[in-house]
Coordinates of C-alpha atoms in Angstrom, one line a residue:
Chain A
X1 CA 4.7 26.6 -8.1
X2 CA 5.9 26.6 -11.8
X3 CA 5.2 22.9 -14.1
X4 CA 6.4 21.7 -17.1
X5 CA 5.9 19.0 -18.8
X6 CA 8.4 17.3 -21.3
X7 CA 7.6 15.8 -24.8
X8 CA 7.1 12.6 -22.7
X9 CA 4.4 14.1 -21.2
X10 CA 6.5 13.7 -18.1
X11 CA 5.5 16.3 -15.5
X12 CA 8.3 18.4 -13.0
X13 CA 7.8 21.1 -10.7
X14 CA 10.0 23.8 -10.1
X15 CA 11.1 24.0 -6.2
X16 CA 12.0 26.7 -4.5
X17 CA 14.0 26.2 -1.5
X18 CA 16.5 27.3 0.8
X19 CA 19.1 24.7 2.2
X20 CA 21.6 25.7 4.8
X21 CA 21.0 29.1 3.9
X22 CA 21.6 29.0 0.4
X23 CA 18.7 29.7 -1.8
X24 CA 18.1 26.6 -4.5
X25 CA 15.6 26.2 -7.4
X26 CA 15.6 22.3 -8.4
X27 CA 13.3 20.5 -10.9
X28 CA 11.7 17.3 -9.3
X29 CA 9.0 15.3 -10.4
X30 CA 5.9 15.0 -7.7
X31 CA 6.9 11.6 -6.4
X32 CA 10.7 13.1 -5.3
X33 CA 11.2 12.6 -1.6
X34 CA 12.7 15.2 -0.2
X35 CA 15.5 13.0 1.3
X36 CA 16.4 12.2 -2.1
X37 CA 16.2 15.9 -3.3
X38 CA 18.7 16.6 -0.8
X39 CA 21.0 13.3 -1.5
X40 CA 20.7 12.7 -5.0
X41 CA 20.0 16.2 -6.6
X42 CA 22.0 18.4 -4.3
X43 CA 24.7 15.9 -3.0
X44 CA 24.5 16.8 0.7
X45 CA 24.4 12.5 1.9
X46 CA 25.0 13.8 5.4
X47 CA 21.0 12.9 5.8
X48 CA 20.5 9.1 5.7
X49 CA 18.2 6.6 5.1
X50 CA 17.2 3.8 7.9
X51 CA 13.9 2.6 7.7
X52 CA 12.4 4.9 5.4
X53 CA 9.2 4.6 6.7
X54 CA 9.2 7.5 9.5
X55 CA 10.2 5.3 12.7
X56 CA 14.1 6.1 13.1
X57 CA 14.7 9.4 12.2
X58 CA 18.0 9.0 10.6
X59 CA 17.0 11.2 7.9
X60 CA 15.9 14.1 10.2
X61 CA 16.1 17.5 8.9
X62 CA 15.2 20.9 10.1
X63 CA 12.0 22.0 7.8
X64 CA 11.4 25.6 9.3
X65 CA 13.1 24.8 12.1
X66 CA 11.8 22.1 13.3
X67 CA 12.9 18.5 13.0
X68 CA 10.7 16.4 10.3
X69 CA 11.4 12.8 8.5
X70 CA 12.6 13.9 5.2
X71 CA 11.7 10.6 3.9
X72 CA 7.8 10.9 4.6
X73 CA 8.0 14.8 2.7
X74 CA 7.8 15.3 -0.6
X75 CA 10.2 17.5 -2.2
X76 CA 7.3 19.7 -3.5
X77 CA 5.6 20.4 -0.5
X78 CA 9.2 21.9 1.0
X79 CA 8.3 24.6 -1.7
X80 CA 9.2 27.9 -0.6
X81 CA 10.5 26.5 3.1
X82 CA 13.6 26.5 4.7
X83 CA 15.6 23.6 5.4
X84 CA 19.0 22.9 7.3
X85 CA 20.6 19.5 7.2
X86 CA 23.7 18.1 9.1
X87 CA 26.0 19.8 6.1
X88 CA 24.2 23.4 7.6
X89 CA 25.0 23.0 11.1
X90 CA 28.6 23.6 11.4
X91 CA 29.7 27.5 10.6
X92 CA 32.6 27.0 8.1
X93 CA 35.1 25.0 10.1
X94 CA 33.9 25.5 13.2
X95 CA 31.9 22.8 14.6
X96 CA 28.7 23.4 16.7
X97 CA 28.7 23.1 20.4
X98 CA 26.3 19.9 20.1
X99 CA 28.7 18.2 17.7
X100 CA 31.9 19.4 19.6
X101 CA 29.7 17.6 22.7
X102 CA 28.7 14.6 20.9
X103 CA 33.1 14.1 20.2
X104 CA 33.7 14.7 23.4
X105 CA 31.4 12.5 25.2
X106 CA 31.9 9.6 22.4
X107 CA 28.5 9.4 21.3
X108 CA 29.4 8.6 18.3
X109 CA 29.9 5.1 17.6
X110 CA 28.9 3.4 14.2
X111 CA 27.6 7.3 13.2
X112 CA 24.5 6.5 11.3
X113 CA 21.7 8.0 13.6
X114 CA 24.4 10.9 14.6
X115 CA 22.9 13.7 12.0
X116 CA 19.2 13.5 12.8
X117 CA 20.3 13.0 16.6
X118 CA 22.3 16.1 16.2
X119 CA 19.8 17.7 14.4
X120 CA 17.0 17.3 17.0
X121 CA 19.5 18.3 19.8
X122 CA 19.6 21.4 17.6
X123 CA 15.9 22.4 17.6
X124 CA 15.6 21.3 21.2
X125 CA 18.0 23.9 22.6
X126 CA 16.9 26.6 20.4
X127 CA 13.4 26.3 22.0
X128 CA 14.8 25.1 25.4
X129 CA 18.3 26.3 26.1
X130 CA 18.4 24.7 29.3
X131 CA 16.6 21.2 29.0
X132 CA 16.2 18.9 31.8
X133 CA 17.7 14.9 31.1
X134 CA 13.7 14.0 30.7
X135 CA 13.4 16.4 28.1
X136 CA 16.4 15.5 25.9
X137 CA 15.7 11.9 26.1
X138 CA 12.0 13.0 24.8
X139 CA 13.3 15.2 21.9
X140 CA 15.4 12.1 20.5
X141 CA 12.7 10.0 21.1
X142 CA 11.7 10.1 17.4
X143 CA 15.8 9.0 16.6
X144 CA 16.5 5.3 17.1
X145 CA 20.5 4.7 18.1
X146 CA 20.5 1.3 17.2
X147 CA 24.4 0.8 18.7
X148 CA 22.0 2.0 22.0
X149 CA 24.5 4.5 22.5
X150 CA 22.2 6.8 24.4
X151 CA 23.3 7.1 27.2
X152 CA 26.6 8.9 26.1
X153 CA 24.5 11.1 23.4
X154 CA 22.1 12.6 26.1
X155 CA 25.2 13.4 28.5
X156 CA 26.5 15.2 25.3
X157 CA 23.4 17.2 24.6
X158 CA 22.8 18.1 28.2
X159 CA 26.5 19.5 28.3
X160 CA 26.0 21.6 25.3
X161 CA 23.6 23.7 27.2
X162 CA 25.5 24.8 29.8
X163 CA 27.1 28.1 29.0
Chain B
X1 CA 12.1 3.4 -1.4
X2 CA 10.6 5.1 -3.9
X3 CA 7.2 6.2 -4.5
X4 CA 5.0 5.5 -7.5
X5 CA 4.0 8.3 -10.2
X6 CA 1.3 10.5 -9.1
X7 CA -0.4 13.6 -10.7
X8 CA 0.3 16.5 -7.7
X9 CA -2.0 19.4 -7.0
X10 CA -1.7 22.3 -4.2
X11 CA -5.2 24.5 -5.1
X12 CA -5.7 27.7 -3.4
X13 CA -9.0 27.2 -1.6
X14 CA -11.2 24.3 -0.3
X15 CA -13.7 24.8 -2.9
X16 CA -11.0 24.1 -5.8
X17 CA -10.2 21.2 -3.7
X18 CA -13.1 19.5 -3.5
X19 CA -13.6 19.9 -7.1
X20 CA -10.7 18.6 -7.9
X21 CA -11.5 15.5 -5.6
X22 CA -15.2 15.8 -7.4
X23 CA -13.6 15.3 -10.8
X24 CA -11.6 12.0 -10.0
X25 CA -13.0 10.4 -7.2
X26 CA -11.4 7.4 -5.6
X27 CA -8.4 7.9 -8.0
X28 CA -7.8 11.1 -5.6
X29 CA -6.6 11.2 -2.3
X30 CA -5.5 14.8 0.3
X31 CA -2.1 15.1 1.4
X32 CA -2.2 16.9 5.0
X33 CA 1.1 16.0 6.8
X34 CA 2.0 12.7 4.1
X35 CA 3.3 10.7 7.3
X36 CA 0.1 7.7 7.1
X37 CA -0.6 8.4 3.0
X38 CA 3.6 8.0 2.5
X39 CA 4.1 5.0 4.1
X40 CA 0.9 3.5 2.6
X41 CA 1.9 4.5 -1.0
X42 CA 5.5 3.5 -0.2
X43 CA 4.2 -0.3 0.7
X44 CA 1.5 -0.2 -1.6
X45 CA -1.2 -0.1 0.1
X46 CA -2.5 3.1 -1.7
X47 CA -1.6 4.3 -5.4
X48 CA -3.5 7.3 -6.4
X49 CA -3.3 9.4 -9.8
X50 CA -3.8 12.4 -8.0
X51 CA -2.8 13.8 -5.1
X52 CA -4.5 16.9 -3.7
X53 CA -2.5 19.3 -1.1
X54 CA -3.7 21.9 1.4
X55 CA -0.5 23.2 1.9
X56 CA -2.0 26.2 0.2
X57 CA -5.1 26.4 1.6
X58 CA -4.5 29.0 4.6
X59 CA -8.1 28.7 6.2
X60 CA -7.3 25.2 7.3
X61 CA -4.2 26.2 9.4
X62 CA -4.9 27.7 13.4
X63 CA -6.3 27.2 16.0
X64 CA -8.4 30.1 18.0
X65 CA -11.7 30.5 20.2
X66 CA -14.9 31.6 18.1
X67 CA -17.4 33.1 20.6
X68 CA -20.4 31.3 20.5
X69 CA -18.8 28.1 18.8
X70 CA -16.0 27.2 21.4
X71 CA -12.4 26.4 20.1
X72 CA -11.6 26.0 16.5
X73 CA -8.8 23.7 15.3
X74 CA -7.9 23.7 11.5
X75 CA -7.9 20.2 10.5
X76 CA -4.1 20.8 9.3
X77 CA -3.1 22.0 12.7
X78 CA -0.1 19.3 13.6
X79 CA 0.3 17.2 16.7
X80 CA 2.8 19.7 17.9
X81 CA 0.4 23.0 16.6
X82 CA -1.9 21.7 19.4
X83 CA 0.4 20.9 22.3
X84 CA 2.1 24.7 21.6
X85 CA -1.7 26.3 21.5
X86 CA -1.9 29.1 24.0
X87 CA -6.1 28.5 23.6
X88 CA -5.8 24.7 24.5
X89 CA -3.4 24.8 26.9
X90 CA -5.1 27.3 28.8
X91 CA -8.7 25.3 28.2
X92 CA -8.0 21.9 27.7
X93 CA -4.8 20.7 28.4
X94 CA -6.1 16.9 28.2
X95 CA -6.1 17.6 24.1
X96 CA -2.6 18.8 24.2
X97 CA -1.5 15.7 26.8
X98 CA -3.2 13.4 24.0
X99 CA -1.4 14.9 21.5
X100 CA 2.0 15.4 23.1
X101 CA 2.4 11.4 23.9
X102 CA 1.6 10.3 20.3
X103 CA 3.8 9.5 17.7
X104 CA 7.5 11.3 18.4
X105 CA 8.3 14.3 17.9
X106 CA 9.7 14.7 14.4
X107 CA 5.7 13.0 13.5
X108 CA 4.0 15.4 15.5
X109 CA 5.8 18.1 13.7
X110 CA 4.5 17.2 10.3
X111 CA 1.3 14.7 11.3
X112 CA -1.8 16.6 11.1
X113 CA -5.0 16.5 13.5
X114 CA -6.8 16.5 10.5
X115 CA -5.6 12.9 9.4
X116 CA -5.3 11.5 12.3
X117 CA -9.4 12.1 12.3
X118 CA -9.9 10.9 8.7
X119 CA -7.4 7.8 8.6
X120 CA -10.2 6.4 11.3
X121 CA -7.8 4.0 12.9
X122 CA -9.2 2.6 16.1
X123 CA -5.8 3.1 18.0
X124 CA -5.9 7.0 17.0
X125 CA -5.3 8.6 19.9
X126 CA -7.4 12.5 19.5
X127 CA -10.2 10.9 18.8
X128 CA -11.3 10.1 22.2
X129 CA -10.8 12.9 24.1
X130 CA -12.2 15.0 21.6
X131 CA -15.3 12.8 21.6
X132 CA -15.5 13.0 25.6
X133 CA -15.3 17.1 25.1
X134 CA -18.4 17.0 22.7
X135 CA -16.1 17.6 19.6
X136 CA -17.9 18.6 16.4
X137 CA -16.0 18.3 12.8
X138 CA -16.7 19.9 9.8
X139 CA -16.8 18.6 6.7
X140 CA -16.8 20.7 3.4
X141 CA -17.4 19.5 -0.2
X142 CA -18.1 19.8 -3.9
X143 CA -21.9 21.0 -3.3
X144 CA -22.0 22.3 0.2
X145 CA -20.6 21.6 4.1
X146 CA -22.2 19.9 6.9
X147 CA -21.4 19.7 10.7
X148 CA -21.7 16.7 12.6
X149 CA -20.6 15.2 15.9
X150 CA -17.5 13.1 15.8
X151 CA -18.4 10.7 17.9
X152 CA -20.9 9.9 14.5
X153 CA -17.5 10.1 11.8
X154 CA -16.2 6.7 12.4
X155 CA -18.3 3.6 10.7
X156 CA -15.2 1.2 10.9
X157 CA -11.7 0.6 11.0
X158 CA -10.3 2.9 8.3
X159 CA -13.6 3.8 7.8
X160 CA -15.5 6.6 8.2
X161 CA -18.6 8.9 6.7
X162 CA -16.7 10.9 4.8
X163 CA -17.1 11.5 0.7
X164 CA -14.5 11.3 -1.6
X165 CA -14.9 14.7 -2.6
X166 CA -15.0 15.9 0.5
X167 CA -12.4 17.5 3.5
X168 CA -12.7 17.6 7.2
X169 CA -11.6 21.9 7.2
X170 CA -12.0 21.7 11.1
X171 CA -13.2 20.3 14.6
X172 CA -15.1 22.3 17.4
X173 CA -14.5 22.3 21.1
X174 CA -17.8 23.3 22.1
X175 CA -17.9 25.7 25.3
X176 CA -18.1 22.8 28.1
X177 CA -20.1 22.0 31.4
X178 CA -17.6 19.6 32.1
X179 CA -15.4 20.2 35.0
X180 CA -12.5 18.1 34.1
X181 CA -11.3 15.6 31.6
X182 CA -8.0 13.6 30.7
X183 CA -6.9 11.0 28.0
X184 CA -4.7 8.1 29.4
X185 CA -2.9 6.1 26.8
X186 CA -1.2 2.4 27.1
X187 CA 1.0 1.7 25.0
X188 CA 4.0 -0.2 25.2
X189 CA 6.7 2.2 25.2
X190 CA 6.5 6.1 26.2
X191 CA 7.3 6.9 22.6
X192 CA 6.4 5.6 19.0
X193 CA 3.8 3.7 20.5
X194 CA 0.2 3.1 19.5
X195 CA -2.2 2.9 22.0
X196 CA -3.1 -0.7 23.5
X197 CA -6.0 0.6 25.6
X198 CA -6.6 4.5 25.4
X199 CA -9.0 6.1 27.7
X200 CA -10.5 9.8 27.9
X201 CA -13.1 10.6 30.4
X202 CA -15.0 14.1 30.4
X203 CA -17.1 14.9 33.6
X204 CA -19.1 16.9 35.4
X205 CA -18.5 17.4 39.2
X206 CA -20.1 19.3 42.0
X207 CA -20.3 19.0 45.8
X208 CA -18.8 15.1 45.8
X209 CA -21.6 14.0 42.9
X210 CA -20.9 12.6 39.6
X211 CA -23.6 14.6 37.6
X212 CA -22.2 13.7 34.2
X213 CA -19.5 11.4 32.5
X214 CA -18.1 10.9 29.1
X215 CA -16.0 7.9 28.7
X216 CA -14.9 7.3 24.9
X217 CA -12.6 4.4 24.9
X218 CA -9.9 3.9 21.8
X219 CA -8.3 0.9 20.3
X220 CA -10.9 -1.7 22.0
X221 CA -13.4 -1.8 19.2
X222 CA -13.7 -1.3 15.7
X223 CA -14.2 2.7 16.2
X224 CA -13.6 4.5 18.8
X225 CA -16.2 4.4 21.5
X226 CA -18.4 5.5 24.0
X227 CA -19.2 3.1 27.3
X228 CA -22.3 4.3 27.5
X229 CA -23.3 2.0 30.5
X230 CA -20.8 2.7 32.8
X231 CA -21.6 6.3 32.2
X232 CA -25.1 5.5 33.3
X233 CA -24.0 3.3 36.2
X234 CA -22.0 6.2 37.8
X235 CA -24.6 9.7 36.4
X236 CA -25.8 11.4 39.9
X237 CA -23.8 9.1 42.2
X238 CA -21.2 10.3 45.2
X239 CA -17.6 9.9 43.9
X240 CA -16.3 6.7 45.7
X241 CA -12.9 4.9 44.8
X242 CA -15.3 1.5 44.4
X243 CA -17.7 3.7 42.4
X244 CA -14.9 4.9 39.9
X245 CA -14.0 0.5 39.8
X246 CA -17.3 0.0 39.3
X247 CA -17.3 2.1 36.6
X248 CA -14.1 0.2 35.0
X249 CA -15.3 -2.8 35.3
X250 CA -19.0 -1.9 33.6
X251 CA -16.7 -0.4 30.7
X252 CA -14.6 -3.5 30.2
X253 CA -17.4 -5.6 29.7
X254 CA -19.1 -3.2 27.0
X255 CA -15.9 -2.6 24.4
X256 CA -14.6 -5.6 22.3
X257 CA -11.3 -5.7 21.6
X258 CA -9.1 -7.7 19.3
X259 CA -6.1 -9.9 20.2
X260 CA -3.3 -9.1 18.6
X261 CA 0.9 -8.7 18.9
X262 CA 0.2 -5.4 21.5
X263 CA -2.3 -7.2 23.4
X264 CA -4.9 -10.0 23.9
X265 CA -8.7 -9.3 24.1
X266 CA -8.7 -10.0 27.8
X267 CA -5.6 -8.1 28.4
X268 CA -7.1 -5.0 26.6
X269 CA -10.3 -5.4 28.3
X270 CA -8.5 -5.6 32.2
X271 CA -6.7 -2.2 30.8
X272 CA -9.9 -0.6 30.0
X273 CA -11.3 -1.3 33.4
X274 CA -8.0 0.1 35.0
X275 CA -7.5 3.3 33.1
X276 CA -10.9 4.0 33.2
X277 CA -10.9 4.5 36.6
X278 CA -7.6 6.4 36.8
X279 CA -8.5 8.4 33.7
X280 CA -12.3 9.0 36.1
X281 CA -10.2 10.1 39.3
X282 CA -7.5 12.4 37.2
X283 CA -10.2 14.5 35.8
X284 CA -12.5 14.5 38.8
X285 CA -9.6 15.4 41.0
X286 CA -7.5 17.4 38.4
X287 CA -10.1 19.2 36.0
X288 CA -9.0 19.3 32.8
X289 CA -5.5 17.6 32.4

């Protein structure tokens, strides 16, 4: 991984990485977060912040496919990874089963926890297409609806399996 | 939050590594998985110049069978490397059971087994099955490696033999005479919980007789730990449900746990005495689960 260091003395590493499928180079000093890489540098705020400390998973994203705390990452070690956020999951205009699921069943309500819930729905059913209720409620686990909507969000993952 | 300044390397081998750790000393500190060094950095807890990654360092990743050596785990396997692993599921499914109720998922994703050795918090939850199973770790630095038992890594809480320039690059699984073994955790939820009481039992069965037993208890003392006595109490006796109370209540009285918001001392200790004895009939009835 490429360095430079400014006139400051200020050093940034140049990152490598591919977000919803679009190949990225960004400049970020060691300390970025990769949340913050992907809010502040690239704009895509579909990934929040909660607790910032790894407990809630609102800022889930995929890294390689699987679901990580982007606010426990740094932006550097995502070097040369793959990563798909909320913005990602969608195909143009088109939502995804899950999210089609999630409006259906209404387990949306105040919408903060919805992207890393979605997101680790996602990864779940690409593993485990047909998950039993024990398993959903394990793979959200790590996502914290604080509304306590759960009950509607595992109905509307287990329905996106079904063919 | 946002994290202080810090000097970032990713070297290419251990060797470079511990060099690198050589050359500043406490000022340095390995990033495996970040998801214990983050937070601490992010409160303040920790604020080193220099971070040192093993992202690069390829060596440390997998997890395989060595003839003659037993099952090799790279210490930056993650939680979720080891509940996936072909090798351990097939051997030791009690190590992928420990590691499969820690943390949640998007932790054991990232978390490695590595750190969850080194950040020697009593509560850890591989620890004590791996210490029931005999586990070696290895330990490489600046001017050489060394192997040692793990059940000798831990000196306190947080605290543990280790040098500053040097890296845990893996723990052994060594072949086993054991015919069963199991880690029950407390906690108090199924997820994002630590342990309150965890339990792991190893032992050694054969027509009705106890011939051996490993109990290594966690988060009842300031490492985790083996309850020595009650292993001794039940060596070469006929497996009896009083025997296997016996046995809990011999282990409750040898840890020393602390009081705090999960538990009081005597709650912790009437935990020990009943997951020991579950954690003894799982594995003697089960094998290794």
């Amino acid at each position: 991984m490429e360095a430079l260091t400014d006139q400051d003395g200020i050093k940034r590493y140049l990152v490598n990485i591919n977000v919803n499928g679009d190949p990225y180079t960004v400049i970020v000093k060691a300390n970025t977060l990769l949340v913050n890489l992907l809010r502040d540098q690239l704009d895509l705020t579909g990934t929040k912040k909660g607790c910032e400390l790894g407990d809630c998973g609102s800022c889930t994203v995929l890294l390689d496919g699987k679901p990580v705390n982007s606010c426990t990452v740094l932006a550097v070690e995502a070097d040369g990874r793959g990563i798909t956020t909320i913005e990602g999951v969608a195909r143009s205009e088109k939502l995804d089963k899950i999210q089609e699921s999630f409006v259906n069943n209404a387990a949306v309500q105040c919408g903060y926890c919805t992207p890393g819930m979605i997101l680790s729905a996602k990864a779940l059913l690409a593993r485990n297409p047909k998950p039993t209720e024990q398993e959903v409620r394990e793979a959200i686990s790590g996502n914290l609806c604080r509304c306590t909507g759960y009950v509607n969000i595992v109905k509307a993952v287990l329905e996106a399996t079904g063919d | 939050m946002y994290l202080p300044d810090f000097d970032y390397q990713s070297p290419g081998s251990l060797k470079e590594a511990c060099q690198i750790l050589a050359a500043f000393g406490s000022r340095a500190r390995v990033l495996a998985g970040g998801t214990d060094l983050m937070i601490k950095m992010k409160h303040g807890l920790l604020a080193p110049d220099v971070l040192v990654s093993l992202k690069n360092i390829s060596q440390l990743a997998g997890i395989g069978y060595v003839q003659g050596r037993g099952v090799v785990i790279g210490a930056r396997a993650t939680h979720n490397d080891l509940v996936n692993s072909p090798v351990l599921q097939k051997k030791y499914l009690s190590v992928c059971e420990a590691a499969h109720h820690m943390a949640n998922n998007q932790i054991r994703n990232v978390g490695t087994v590595g750190g969850n050795i080194v950040n020697a918090v009593p509560s850890a939850d591989l620890p004590p099955i791996l210490i029931a199973l005999n586990a070696a770790v290895k330990l490489v630095g600046a001017d050489g490696e060394r192997e040692l038992p793990l059940e000798s890594f831990f000196t306190g809480p947080n605290r543990s033999v280790i040098g500053t320039d040097e890296i845990l690059s893996e723990i052994v699984i060594p072949d086993q005479t054991s015919t069963g073994s199991t880690y029950m955790k407390f906690g108090l939820r199924r997820s994002g919980a630590l342990a309150v009481v965890g339990v792991a039992v190893a032992v050694t069965v054969a027509g009705g007789v106890l011939k051996e037993a490993k109990i290594a208890l966690g988060a009842v003392s300031p490492t985790p730990m083996r309850a020595v006595k009650a292993e001794e109490l039940i060596r070469g006796r006929a497996v009896t449900d009083e025997l296997l109370e016996e046995a809990g209540v011999c282990a409750a009285g040898e840890c020393s746990p602390i009081s705090d918001i999960r538990g009081s001392k005597e709650y912790r200790q009437d935990m020990v005495r009943v997951f020991t004895r579950r954690a003894l009939r799982r594995a003697i009835n089960e094998g290794h689960v």
